[in-house]
Amino acid sequence: MQPNRLKTGGRINRSKPLNFFFNGKAFKGYEGDTLASALLANDVKLVGRSFKLRRPRGIVGSGAEEPNSIMQVDKGAMAQPNVRATQVLLHDGLIAKSTRGWPSLRFDIGFMLDVFSSIFSAGFYYKTFMHPRPFWKYYERFIRKSAGFGKAPEHSDPETYEHRNAHCDVLVAGGGPAGLMAALTAASSGARVLLADDQTEFGGSLLNTATHVNSKPGSEWVRQTVSALSKLDNVTLLNRSTVFGYHDHNFLTIVQESDDHVRQREWRVRAKQVILSQGAFERPLVFCNNDRPGIMQASAVSTYINRYAVCPGERAIIFTNNDSAYQTALDLKRAGATVAAVVDSRKKGGGSYAAAVEQAGIPLLYGHLITNVSGQNHITKAHIAKWDGDNDAIIENSIKIPCDLIAMSGGWSAAVHLHSQAGGQNQWDHNLCSFVPGAISQQTISAGAGNGKWALEDCLQDGHDAGMSAAKRCGLQPIASEQLPAVSEIHTTPIEPLWRVPATVDPDRCPKQFLDFQNDTCVSDIRLAVREGYRNVEHVKRYTALGFGTDQGKLGNINGMAVLAETLGKPLEDVGTTTFRPPYTPVSFGACAGESVGSLYDPVRKTAMHDLHRSAGAKFENVGQWHRPWYFPKRGESLDAAVARECLKTRQSVGILDASTLGKIDVQGPDAVKFLERIYTHNVGNMSVGRCAYGIMLGEDGMVMDDGVMARIDDQHFYLTTTTGGAAAVLSWLELWLQTEWPELDVFLTSVTDHYSTIAVSGPNSMKLIEKIGCDIPLTSDQFPFMSIRNAHLNRIPVQLFRVSFSGELAFEINIDSNYAAGMWEVLIDAGQEFDITPYGTEAMHVLRAEKGFIIVGQDTDGSVTPVDLRMNWMLSKDKDFIGKRSLSRPDSLRDDRKQLVGLLSNDGKTVLLEGAQLVEDPAASIPIPMCGHVSSSYMSSCLGHPIALALVAGGHSRIGQSLYASSGEKSFVPVTITNPIFYDKKNELQNV
Amino acid sequence: MRYSALSLVKNAFTHNRNWGEAWRTPDPKKHYDALIVGGGGHGLATAYYLAKEHGMRNIAVLEKNWIGGGNTGRNTTIVRSNYLWTEASLLYEKSMQLWERLSQELNYNVMFSQRGVYNLGHTLQDMRDIERRVHANRLNGIDAKVVTAEEIKESIPHINTSPDARYPILGASLQPRAGVARHDAVAWGFARAADNLGVDIIEQCEVTAINCEGGHVTAVETSRGTIHAEKIGVVVAGNASVLSSMVDLRLPIESHPLQAYVSEPLRPIIDTVIMSNAVHGYISQSDKGELVIGAGIDAYTGYGQRGSFSIIEHTMQAIIELFPIFSRVRMLRLWGGIVDVSPDACPIISKTPIDGLYFNCGWGTGGFKATPGSGWVFAHTIAKDQPHSLNKPFNLQRFETGALIDEHGAAAVAH
Amino acid sequence: MLLIKCPWCGARAETEFSYGGEADIKRPEAPDKLSDKEWADYLFMRKNPRGTHRELWNHSQGCRRWFGAERNTVTYQIADIFTLSEDSG
């Protein structure tokens, strides 16, 4: 059933067959398979189409470097777009679809793009689609049709994610031989070790190859080591966990594929030391049509054989410039495939393996190259030619050998990604033909193949040494006697660079030689970019899209840079590597977001009376993080009707408002007066105990920053309120001044916003209501005048009682311990029935205050309004300095045409102006029409029977009575008249009753 | 060689071997009439307009690294002009008008795609601010409208307009002419066009000192020697303070990291640009299919072209709040720029107390959209030694007089 | 994400802190004696160095105390943490 599946071996579970579907066709695989290994087991060769030229593509790799098998997996809300088949663990019923190819994967109409590919050279779109000018949007619509690979899911994600914070002494990234050895060694010191590996099983290359450790299969050593590690309390093992980000201050992020209650978990790890042992990536070789299905990384072929018991071809050819692929030849032979030849570009090679390969009867073709292949949707032949090492030679006289698999190895590139993310330098090693980690800038140690140690023996030693150093750097003593496992010694023949197979015709005309498979970046594109002056590696990458695929250049970047270096005639190290940024491999938005989505996106702050408001039918609005009652509609009542009722009832009898969200700050200390004098604009010292004042705070730029009532509770004790949204910022700002500028002042600030709840009772019957529920202090104005505060008991509960008013009515504000607030609210509502007490929300509060011309900071001010603009000159003390005072005498602050707060009435007495409407003198003026202000607040006043508005108008204070036009729609305007901003009870008599 | 479909076909026949250089790589001359320090989009645009509009051909652009490698290549490519204050909106609208003809003007397709920009409102105060801005835009001749949550849902079917969202979408402003452009192409297109007019574009040339004599600039010291010039325009974004400190000029600028990222390429799903200040994040989809997402700035100053990952996490939360279907989509690339933030979120395009020295900085998070306009007014300022009426309000003196143009003012505190 | 060592609470993640900008900006003793230029210098002009930066941080999600840090704005390494009382003294 699975034609390429081997009878024995591999780490798959043959007792657990799994069904899956690819492009609608049913297949079988086993537990332990990846989608890629299962597809290969079923001899599925064509898995995708390239992005630009729509060329047919097969699986080329076995891990994060895979550029071709980009799949849409599963459906509906569970869909996962763009996953690599090599990284998808097979599950029963899995549905996979290729993401490119139209009308079908096998026949893609886009093959035309390939036929005419010389027109679609690098950067072609910068050179055309410009005429006629309006047509770009049509061209673009067409271009966009071919955008993307997979589709976003159609519904909200039904699965959840979480963040977990962790601290450790040593984080080991990568659980291959070096990582396991490092973890084991570091753990022996007692260090808290966290080992993360992206695979299901730890072991890395030891599971991919037929290597022996301690004279047993490598997998046996892995089993023992993992078992030993899992018994240690100081070690955390995270499999299926990719370290994707190495950030500042040794902070690393890991995404874990989870089997428990969440889909994925983002670990946020602060590590004292980090060991990077992420291994290396094998490079392709660059020859004509090297992207055809059936051409794979040699190491991937070995991995499929050894780990998954899948032999991806029957008749294979090895093409290499280094020794590692010789093992693949032996693996293939052992798996029963025919190995038609090992084609080695070197004059001699294979090291210890050469003899074994020869013994196995595999023909060794030294000094040969594969120049091209036959076959479209799958290779049928390799074109092989003799080569004498001349890069500029034109190769002829190719022989063609039939094959269905080419296992290629262009050498190895150390995975320096995390090292580089951490700010480390990379240096080019000529002997290894790889970048290796250079100078570090964080607490980092690279080990193993990621450190350029290719041989297993060196890997283990390097891992051991890294573990020792890391533990020691943490101040711990590892057990030095830890025996290094024994591996058979091998000798190797050095790699010889082969960055590009010399072409059969010149490199600009020969069939395409691919560097970046996903984006179809070819040797000819790099050469074109250089010819056109794009010479910096960053320009070349951006112009040709090299490395911009979803494999982020893991497969092709080094080859691309080498070809660039060759074209520029520079050494590769001078071309430079590009900076690596997180993420190492793509990571889901969900994992990065963690649990803070949906209702947990931002905490909702609710007042102590919230549930009462809800059962009273309140509609809420978001104010900062708070949910505040906006209005309290009766059944079927509109916003306007409810607000009109709430306002009228308040002015006629009594209304009740939950004002708990106001910021509240308790200020105490011998220097409280001195401090507040510098903060507020008015004379604080003049206030007698028990008195309140309206206070404004300015920024140092002289602009109104916040306002509120402040009260003097005692000589050295004040209580301030701030706006709801400004509470936290004001407290932090006060602390800033106190701690950084005036540390000599003996003052303490405490936020009491949550400690106290505030109930405002307003209206002519408010005093009667307070009296009715039982108040132990006299409330009359002679004893408790307007703008004062008293400690009192209401209904036997201790409260701070304020005689203040934001509605202009006789009003009280009750500050009460939040635990008693809901009870007090209920008592007031019950007692208020006799007065038809009316709860009102923020909207009615806004109307009531606007009728009195009171501002809302943030609505009637916008950070560019001074107190003078608000006609609050009387609040600016001449006798002292205060924050922002100096800015009020800057030339611009003194202009008399500044935008100033005024009232506005629509001339027809009916139109409610739009909040935000702009004011102009001449609506018929030509565009741009000069604007002289805007409407900041606008309401229908049910008490006055006509609409009112507040506005900021240039020079407004001296323009009372003048006419303007307020914009109301696309081209319509409403004539308005500038008035004094106090519309109701102009003499302020009611609040003083 | 002029670029066209025909030239593509012609060159295909010769295997693309006859394309010329997009711009030369000259060695610096000893003397220029004017130098532009900074080879980003703004600097290259300045040089182009100096040459084209003001006939100054003996000029050079000095770039310490590679052109377009700073914020030009590190942004989310949004172009819009719907600013609140008249001063700002007229400046950005000038830029918008240049954008609309830029591909043809430069003979380089910058892929300016007018797919509209939505600025979402999530609170009643957001909506007041939106109305105010839209009304102001209209009177300034800028296309703008207020749209309801239902209209948003109709145009962007996948957006979450549920009233049960933590911060429900109440409406938005829409500027239909706004959109996105291909950022690299802007730098390359201006470079090629400026080079065509004789401008020397000198890469790998870092300015290490600015020389003055008698209150007048005379030359710059660079990694490639001394270069003399009568006029020097500095437009180096996040590095403005580094350059200004060379002449003891104090600037009201702080440089902050600003990050952005893209997803893996998806089939087309969003064909417009969505920005939200309250739920902080903005998103569009490139022609390649990548979701392009911008985050907020880091609070601390930084020249590291990288920020804190917690900012990215917050942005992810915001994007999922707006588009719950993107939860399973994956981030592919993440990068950071250095943005030069001014106290009023508006640029400084100004003469300085030193004759012949001009600064263009303070664009904060919004510089890309202004690229052609910024270059156009800066060129005028340098050529005429006085600002154009469009950039006159954006002078350095405003920080002394207090005449700030406070673009973030409109989003002050909520009550 | 930075690791910041609060002088009172120890090393904590950056998300517990808020940033306060350039340190050592002393509020003028007599603002009314300053020219507009001098006042603007205090109000708006910043060193904004590429390199070592003395800056203010507030442990806003912890002890709420302000302190100073000497941080490199390129490497983001924090070389020194200082309390303001000892420093201003």
mmCIF file with all atom_site columns, C-alpha atoms in Angstrom, chain B residues 160-280:
data_model
loop_
_atom_site.group_PDB
_atom_site.id
_atom_site.type_symbol
_atom_site.label_atom_id
_atom_site.label_alt_id
_atom_site.label_comp_id
_atom_site.label_asym_id
_atom_site.label_entity_id
_atom_site.label_seq_id
_atom_site.pdbx_PDB_ins_code
_atom_site.Cartn_x
_atom_site.Cartn_y
_atom_site.Cartn_z
_atom_site.occupancy
_atom_site.B_iso_or_equiv
_atom_site.pdbx_formal_charge
_atom_site.auth_seq_id
_atom_site.auth_comp_id
_atom_site.auth_asym_id
_atom_site.auth_atom_id
_atom_site.pdbx_PDB_model_num
ATOM 1   C CA . ASN B 1 160 ? -14.834 41.545 14.177  1.00 0.00 ? 160 ASN B CA 1
ATOM 2   C CA . THR B 1 161 ? -17.591 44.122 14.547  1.00 0.00 ? 161 THR B CA 1
ATOM 3   C CA . SER B 1 162 ? -19.382 42.266 17.310  1.00 0.00 ? 162 SER B CA 1
ATOM 4   C CA . PRO B 1 163 ? -20.797 44.603 19.947  1.00 0.00 ? 163 PRO B CA 1
ATOM 5   C CA . ASP B 1 164 ? -19.572 42.070 22.503  1.00 0.00 ? 164 ASP B CA 1
ATOM 6   C CA . ALA B 1 165 ? -15.936 42.622 21.614  1.00 0.00 ? 165 ALA B CA 1
ATOM 7   C CA . ARG B 1 166 ? -13.859 44.024 24.459  1.00 0.00 ? 166 ARG B CA 1
ATOM 8   C CA . TYR B 1 167 ? -13.544 47.293 22.549  1.00 0.00 ? 167 TYR B CA 1
ATOM 9   C CA . PRO B 1 168 ? -16.266 47.081 19.909  1.00 0.00 ? 168 PRO B CA 1
ATOM 10  C CA . ILE B 1 169 ? -15.752 48.878 16.634  1.00 0.00 ? 169 ILE B CA 1
ATOM 11  C CA . LEU B 1 170 ? -18.164 51.820 16.595  1.00 0.00 ? 170 LEU B CA 1
ATOM 12  C CA . GLY B 1 171 ? -17.156 53.229 13.228  1.00 0.00 ? 171 GLY B CA 1
ATOM 13  C CA . ALA B 1 172 ? -14.197 54.526 11.304  1.00 0.00 ? 172 ALA B CA 1
ATOM 14  C CA . SER B 1 173 ? -12.890 57.209 9.065   1.00 0.00 ? 173 SER B CA 1
ATOM 15  C CA . LEU B 1 174 ? -12.143 56.133 5.528   1.00 0.00 ? 174 LEU B CA 1
ATOM 16  C CA . GLN B 1 175 ? -9.813  57.823 3.100   1.00 0.00 ? 175 GLN B CA 1
ATOM 17  C CA . PRO B 1 176 ? -10.387 56.063 -0.228  1.00 0.00 ? 176 PRO B CA 1
ATOM 18  C CA . ARG B 1 177 ? -7.345  57.591 -1.950  1.00 0.00 ? 177 ARG B CA 1
ATOM 19  C CA . ALA B 1 178 ? -5.010  56.361 0.764   1.00 0.00 ? 178 ALA B CA 1
ATOM 20  C CA . GLY B 1 179 ? -3.202  53.084 0.433   1.00 0.00 ? 179 GLY B CA 1
ATOM 21  C CA . VAL B 1 180 ? 0.162   51.405 0.356   1.00 0.00 ? 180 VAL B CA 1
ATOM 22  C CA . ALA B 1 181 ? 3.243   51.433 -1.858  1.00 0.00 ? 181 ALA B CA 1
ATOM 23  C CA . ARG B 1 182 ? 6.258   49.228 -2.436  1.00 0.00 ? 182 ARG B CA 1
ATOM 24  C CA . HIS B 1 183 ? 8.811   50.691 -0.064  1.00 0.00 ? 183 HIS B CA 1
ATOM 25  C CA . ASP B 1 184 ? 12.068  49.539 -1.666  1.00 0.00 ? 184 ASP B CA 1
ATOM 26  C CA . ALA B 1 185 ? 10.882  50.707 -5.049  1.00 0.00 ? 185 ALA B CA 1
ATOM 27  C CA . VAL B 1 186 ? 10.448  54.220 -3.713  1.00 0.00 ? 186 VAL B CA 1
ATOM 28  C CA . ALA B 1 187 ? 14.095  54.466 -2.687  1.00 0.00 ? 187 ALA B CA 1
ATOM 29  C CA . TRP B 1 188 ? 15.328  52.795 -5.866  1.00 0.00 ? 188 TRP B CA 1
ATOM 30  C CA . GLY B 1 189 ? 13.016  54.794 -8.111  1.00 0.00 ? 189 GLY B CA 1
ATOM 31  C CA . PHE B 1 190 ? 14.093  58.128 -6.639  1.00 0.00 ? 190 PHE B CA 1
ATOM 32  C CA . ALA B 1 191 ? 17.745  57.030 -6.751  1.00 0.00 ? 191 ALA B CA 1
ATOM 33  C CA . ARG B 1 192 ? 17.534  56.075 -10.391 1.00 0.00 ? 192 ARG B CA 1
ATOM 34  C CA . ALA B 1 193 ? 15.680  59.236 -11.373 1.00 0.00 ? 193 ALA B CA 1
ATOM 35  C CA . ALA B 1 194 ? 18.029  61.468 -9.389  1.00 0.00 ? 194 ALA B CA 1
ATOM 36  C CA . ASP B 1 195 ? 21.055  59.708 -10.837 1.00 0.00 ? 195 ASP B CA 1
ATOM 37  C CA . ASN B 1 196 ? 19.619  60.309 -14.282 1.00 0.00 ? 196 ASN B CA 1
ATOM 38  C CA . LEU B 1 197 ? 19.660  64.019 -13.533 1.00 0.00 ? 197 LEU B CA 1
ATOM 39  C CA . GLY B 1 198 ? 23.308  63.856 -12.510 1.00 0.00 ? 198 GLY B CA 1
ATOM 40  C CA . VAL B 1 199 ? 22.998  63.449 -8.764  1.00 0.00 ? 199 VAL B CA 1
ATOM 41  C CA . ASP B 1 200 ? 25.840  61.429 -7.217  1.00 0.00 ? 200 ASP B CA 1
ATOM 42  C CA . ILE B 1 201 ? 24.548  58.748 -4.888  1.00 0.00 ? 201 ILE B CA 1
ATOM 43  C CA . ILE B 1 202 ? 27.387  57.716 -2.634  1.00 0.00 ? 202 ILE B CA 1
ATOM 44  C CA . GLU B 1 203 ? 26.841  54.677 -0.475  1.00 0.00 ? 203 GLU B CA 1
ATOM 45  C CA . GLN B 1 204 ? 29.069  53.420 2.345   1.00 0.00 ? 204 GLN B CA 1
ATOM 46  C CA . CYS B 1 205 ? 29.923  57.023 3.138   1.00 0.00 ? 205 CYS B CA 1
ATOM 47  C CA . GLU B 1 206 ? 29.357  57.921 6.757   1.00 0.00 ? 206 GLU B CA 1
ATOM 48  C CA . VAL B 1 207 ? 29.406  61.540 7.864   1.00 0.00 ? 207 VAL B CA 1
ATOM 49  C CA . THR B 1 208 ? 31.587  61.896 10.954  1.00 0.00 ? 208 THR B CA 1
ATOM 50  C CA . ALA B 1 209 ? 31.680  65.680 11.320  1.00 0.00 ? 209 ALA B CA 1
ATOM 51  C CA . ILE B 1 210 ? 30.036  68.790 9.957   1.00 0.00 ? 210 ILE B CA 1
ATOM 52  C CA . ASN B 1 211 ? 32.440  71.696 9.479   1.00 0.00 ? 211 ASN B CA 1
ATOM 53  C CA . CYS B 1 212 ? 31.343  75.308 9.942   1.00 0.00 ? 212 CYS B CA 1
ATOM 54  C CA . GLU B 1 213 ? 33.076  78.626 9.554   1.00 0.00 ? 213 GLU B CA 1
ATOM 55  C CA . GLY B 1 214 ? 31.668  81.918 10.705  1.00 0.00 ? 214 GLY B CA 1
ATOM 56  C CA . GLY B 1 215 ? 28.254  80.456 11.316  1.00 0.00 ? 215 GLY B CA 1
ATOM 57  C CA . HIS B 1 216 ? 28.103  78.829 7.893   1.00 0.00 ? 216 HIS B CA 1
ATOM 58  C CA . VAL B 1 217 ? 28.548  75.193 6.918   1.00 0.00 ? 217 VAL B CA 1
ATOM 59  C CA . THR B 1 218 ? 31.531  74.471 4.707   1.00 0.00 ? 218 THR B CA 1
ATOM 60  C CA . ALA B 1 219 ? 31.998  70.738 4.479   1.00 0.00 ? 219 ALA B CA 1
ATOM 61  C CA . VAL B 1 220 ? 31.454  67.345 5.977   1.00 0.00 ? 220 VAL B CA 1
ATOM 62  C CA . GLU B 1 221 ? 34.047  64.873 7.095   1.00 0.00 ? 221 GLU B CA 1
ATOM 63  C CA . THR B 1 222 ? 33.179  61.389 5.955   1.00 0.00 ? 222 THR B CA 1
ATOM 64  C CA . SER B 1 223 ? 34.543  57.881 5.970   1.00 0.00 ? 223 SER B CA 1
ATOM 65  C CA . ARG B 1 224 ? 35.486  58.642 2.370   1.00 0.00 ? 224 ARG B CA 1
ATOM 66  C CA . GLY B 1 225 ? 37.189  61.983 3.006   1.00 0.00 ? 225 GLY B CA 1
ATOM 67  C CA . THR B 1 226 ? 36.241  65.633 3.295   1.00 0.00 ? 226 THR B CA 1
ATOM 68  C CA . ILE B 1 227 ? 33.481  66.838 1.008   1.00 0.00 ? 227 ILE B CA 1
ATOM 69  C CA . HIS B 1 228 ? 32.855  70.562 0.649   1.00 0.00 ? 228 HIS B CA 1
ATOM 70  C CA . ALA B 1 229 ? 29.466  72.101 0.061   1.00 0.00 ? 229 ALA B CA 1
ATOM 71  C CA . GLU B 1 230 ? 27.644  75.386 0.571   1.00 0.00 ? 230 GLU B CA 1
ATOM 72  C CA . LYS B 1 231 ? 24.461  73.735 1.601   1.00 0.00 ? 231 LYS B CA 1
ATOM 73  C CA . ILE B 1 232 ? 23.890  70.616 3.617   1.00 0.00 ? 232 ILE B CA 1
ATOM 74  C CA . GLY B 1 233 ? 20.518  69.038 4.175   1.00 0.00 ? 233 GLY B CA 1
ATOM 75  C CA . VAL B 1 234 ? 20.371  66.411 6.891   1.00 0.00 ? 234 VAL B CA 1
ATOM 76  C CA . VAL B 1 235 ? 17.556  63.893 6.687   1.00 0.00 ? 235 VAL B CA 1
ATOM 77  C CA . VAL B 1 236 ? 18.566  60.849 8.689   1.00 0.00 ? 236 VAL B CA 1
ATOM 78  C CA . ALA B 1 237 ? 15.431  59.956 10.687  1.00 0.00 ? 237 ALA B CA 1
ATOM 79  C CA . GLY B 1 238 ? 16.399  58.170 13.898  1.00 0.00 ? 238 GLY B CA 1
ATOM 80  C CA . ASN B 1 239 ? 19.956  59.429 13.719  1.00 0.00 ? 239 ASN B CA 1
ATOM 81  C CA . ALA B 1 240 ? 19.012  63.130 13.602  1.00 0.00 ? 240 ALA B CA 1
ATOM 82  C CA . SER B 1 241 ? 20.325  63.764 17.117  1.00 0.00 ? 241 SER B CA 1
ATOM 83  C CA . VAL B 1 242 ? 23.646  62.115 16.295  1.00 0.00 ? 242 VAL B CA 1
ATOM 84  C CA . LEU B 1 243 ? 24.158  64.498 13.387  1.00 0.00 ? 243 LEU B CA 1
ATOM 85  C CA . SER B 1 244 ? 22.833  67.558 15.192  1.00 0.00 ? 244 SER B CA 1
ATOM 86  C CA . SER B 1 245 ? 25.178  66.966 18.111  1.00 0.00 ? 245 SER B CA 1
ATOM 87  C CA . MET B 1 246 ? 28.090  67.389 15.674  1.00 0.00 ? 246 MET B CA 1
ATOM 88  C CA . VAL B 1 247 ? 27.243  71.087 15.479  1.00 0.00 ? 247 VAL B CA 1
ATOM 89  C CA . ASP B 1 248 ? 25.940  71.415 19.051  1.00 0.00 ? 248 ASP B CA 1
ATOM 90  C CA . LEU B 1 249 ? 22.429  71.865 17.765  1.00 0.00 ? 249 LEU B CA 1
ATOM 91  C CA . ARG B 1 250 ? 19.863  70.630 20.282  1.00 0.00 ? 250 ARG B CA 1
ATOM 92  C CA . LEU B 1 251 ? 16.798  68.908 18.858  1.00 0.00 ? 251 LEU B CA 1
ATOM 93  C CA . PRO B 1 252 ? 13.492  68.031 20.517  1.00 0.00 ? 252 PRO B CA 1
ATOM 94  C CA . ILE B 1 253 ? 13.828  64.487 19.230  1.00 0.00 ? 253 ILE B CA 1
ATOM 95  C CA . GLU B 1 254 ? 13.896  61.103 20.873  1.00 0.00 ? 254 GLU B CA 1
ATOM 96  C CA . SER B 1 255 ? 14.712  57.989 18.876  1.00 0.00 ? 255 SER B CA 1
ATOM 97  C CA . HIS B 1 256 ? 12.579  54.977 19.645  1.00 0.00 ? 256 HIS B CA 1
ATOM 98  C CA . PRO B 1 257 ? 12.412  51.442 18.310  1.00 0.00 ? 257 PRO B CA 1
ATOM 99  C CA . LEU B 1 258 ? 9.359   50.748 16.161  1.00 0.00 ? 258 LEU B CA 1
ATOM 100 C CA . GLN B 1 259 ? 8.616   47.199 15.111  1.00 0.00 ? 259 GLN B CA 1
ATOM 101 C CA . ALA B 1 260 ? 6.589   45.599 12.377  1.00 0.00 ? 260 ALA B CA 1
ATOM 102 C CA . TYR B 1 261 ? 6.140   42.113 11.021  1.00 0.00 ? 261 TYR B CA 1
ATOM 103 C CA . VAL B 1 262 ? 4.632   40.119 8.195   1.00 0.00 ? 262 VAL B CA 1
ATOM 104 C CA . SER B 1 263 ? 2.785   36.840 8.114   1.00 0.00 ? 263 SER B CA 1
ATOM 105 C CA . GLU B 1 264 ? 3.421   34.029 5.698   1.00 0.00 ? 264 GLU B CA 1
ATOM 106 C CA . PRO B 1 265 ? 1.815   34.790 2.329   1.00 0.00 ? 265 PRO B CA 1
ATOM 107 C CA . LEU B 1 266 ? -1.925  34.089 2.293   1.00 0.00 ? 266 LEU B CA 1
ATOM 108 C CA . ARG B 1 267 ? -4.450  34.093 -0.498  1.00 0.00 ? 267 ARG B CA 1
ATOM 109 C CA . PRO B 1 268 ? -5.999  37.582 -0.731  1.00 0.00 ? 268 PRO B CA 1
ATOM 110 C CA . ILE B 1 269 ? -8.238  38.258 2.255   1.00 0.00 ? 269 ILE B CA 1
ATOM 111 C CA . ILE B 1 270 ? -7.892  41.979 3.041   1.00 0.00 ? 270 ILE B CA 1
ATOM 112 C CA . ASP B 1 271 ? -7.913  44.473 0.219   1.00 0.00 ? 271 ASP B CA 1
ATOM 113 C CA . THR B 1 272 ? -7.647  47.648 2.255   1.00 0.00 ? 272 THR B CA 1
ATOM 114 C CA . VAL B 1 273 ? -5.666  49.077 5.149   1.00 0.00 ? 273 VAL B CA 1
ATOM 115 C CA . ILE B 1 274 ? -7.010  49.018 8.694   1.00 0.00 ? 274 ILE B CA 1
ATOM 116 C CA . MET B 1 275 ? -5.564  51.067 11.519  1.00 0.00 ? 275 MET B CA 1
ATOM 117 C CA . SER B 1 276 ? -6.641  51.213 15.114  1.00 0.00 ? 276 SER B CA 1
ATOM 118 C CA . ASN B 1 277 ? -5.151  53.482 17.731  1.00 0.00 ? 277 ASN B CA 1
ATOM 119 C CA . ALA B 1 278 ? -7.246  52.302 20.646  1.00 0.00 ? 278 ALA B CA 1
ATOM 120 C CA . VAL B 1 279 ? -6.650  48.619 19.977  1.00 0.00 ? 279 VAL B CA 1
ATOM 121 C CA . HIS B 1 280 ? -3.142  49.286 18.898  1.00 0.00 ? 280 HIS B CA 1
#
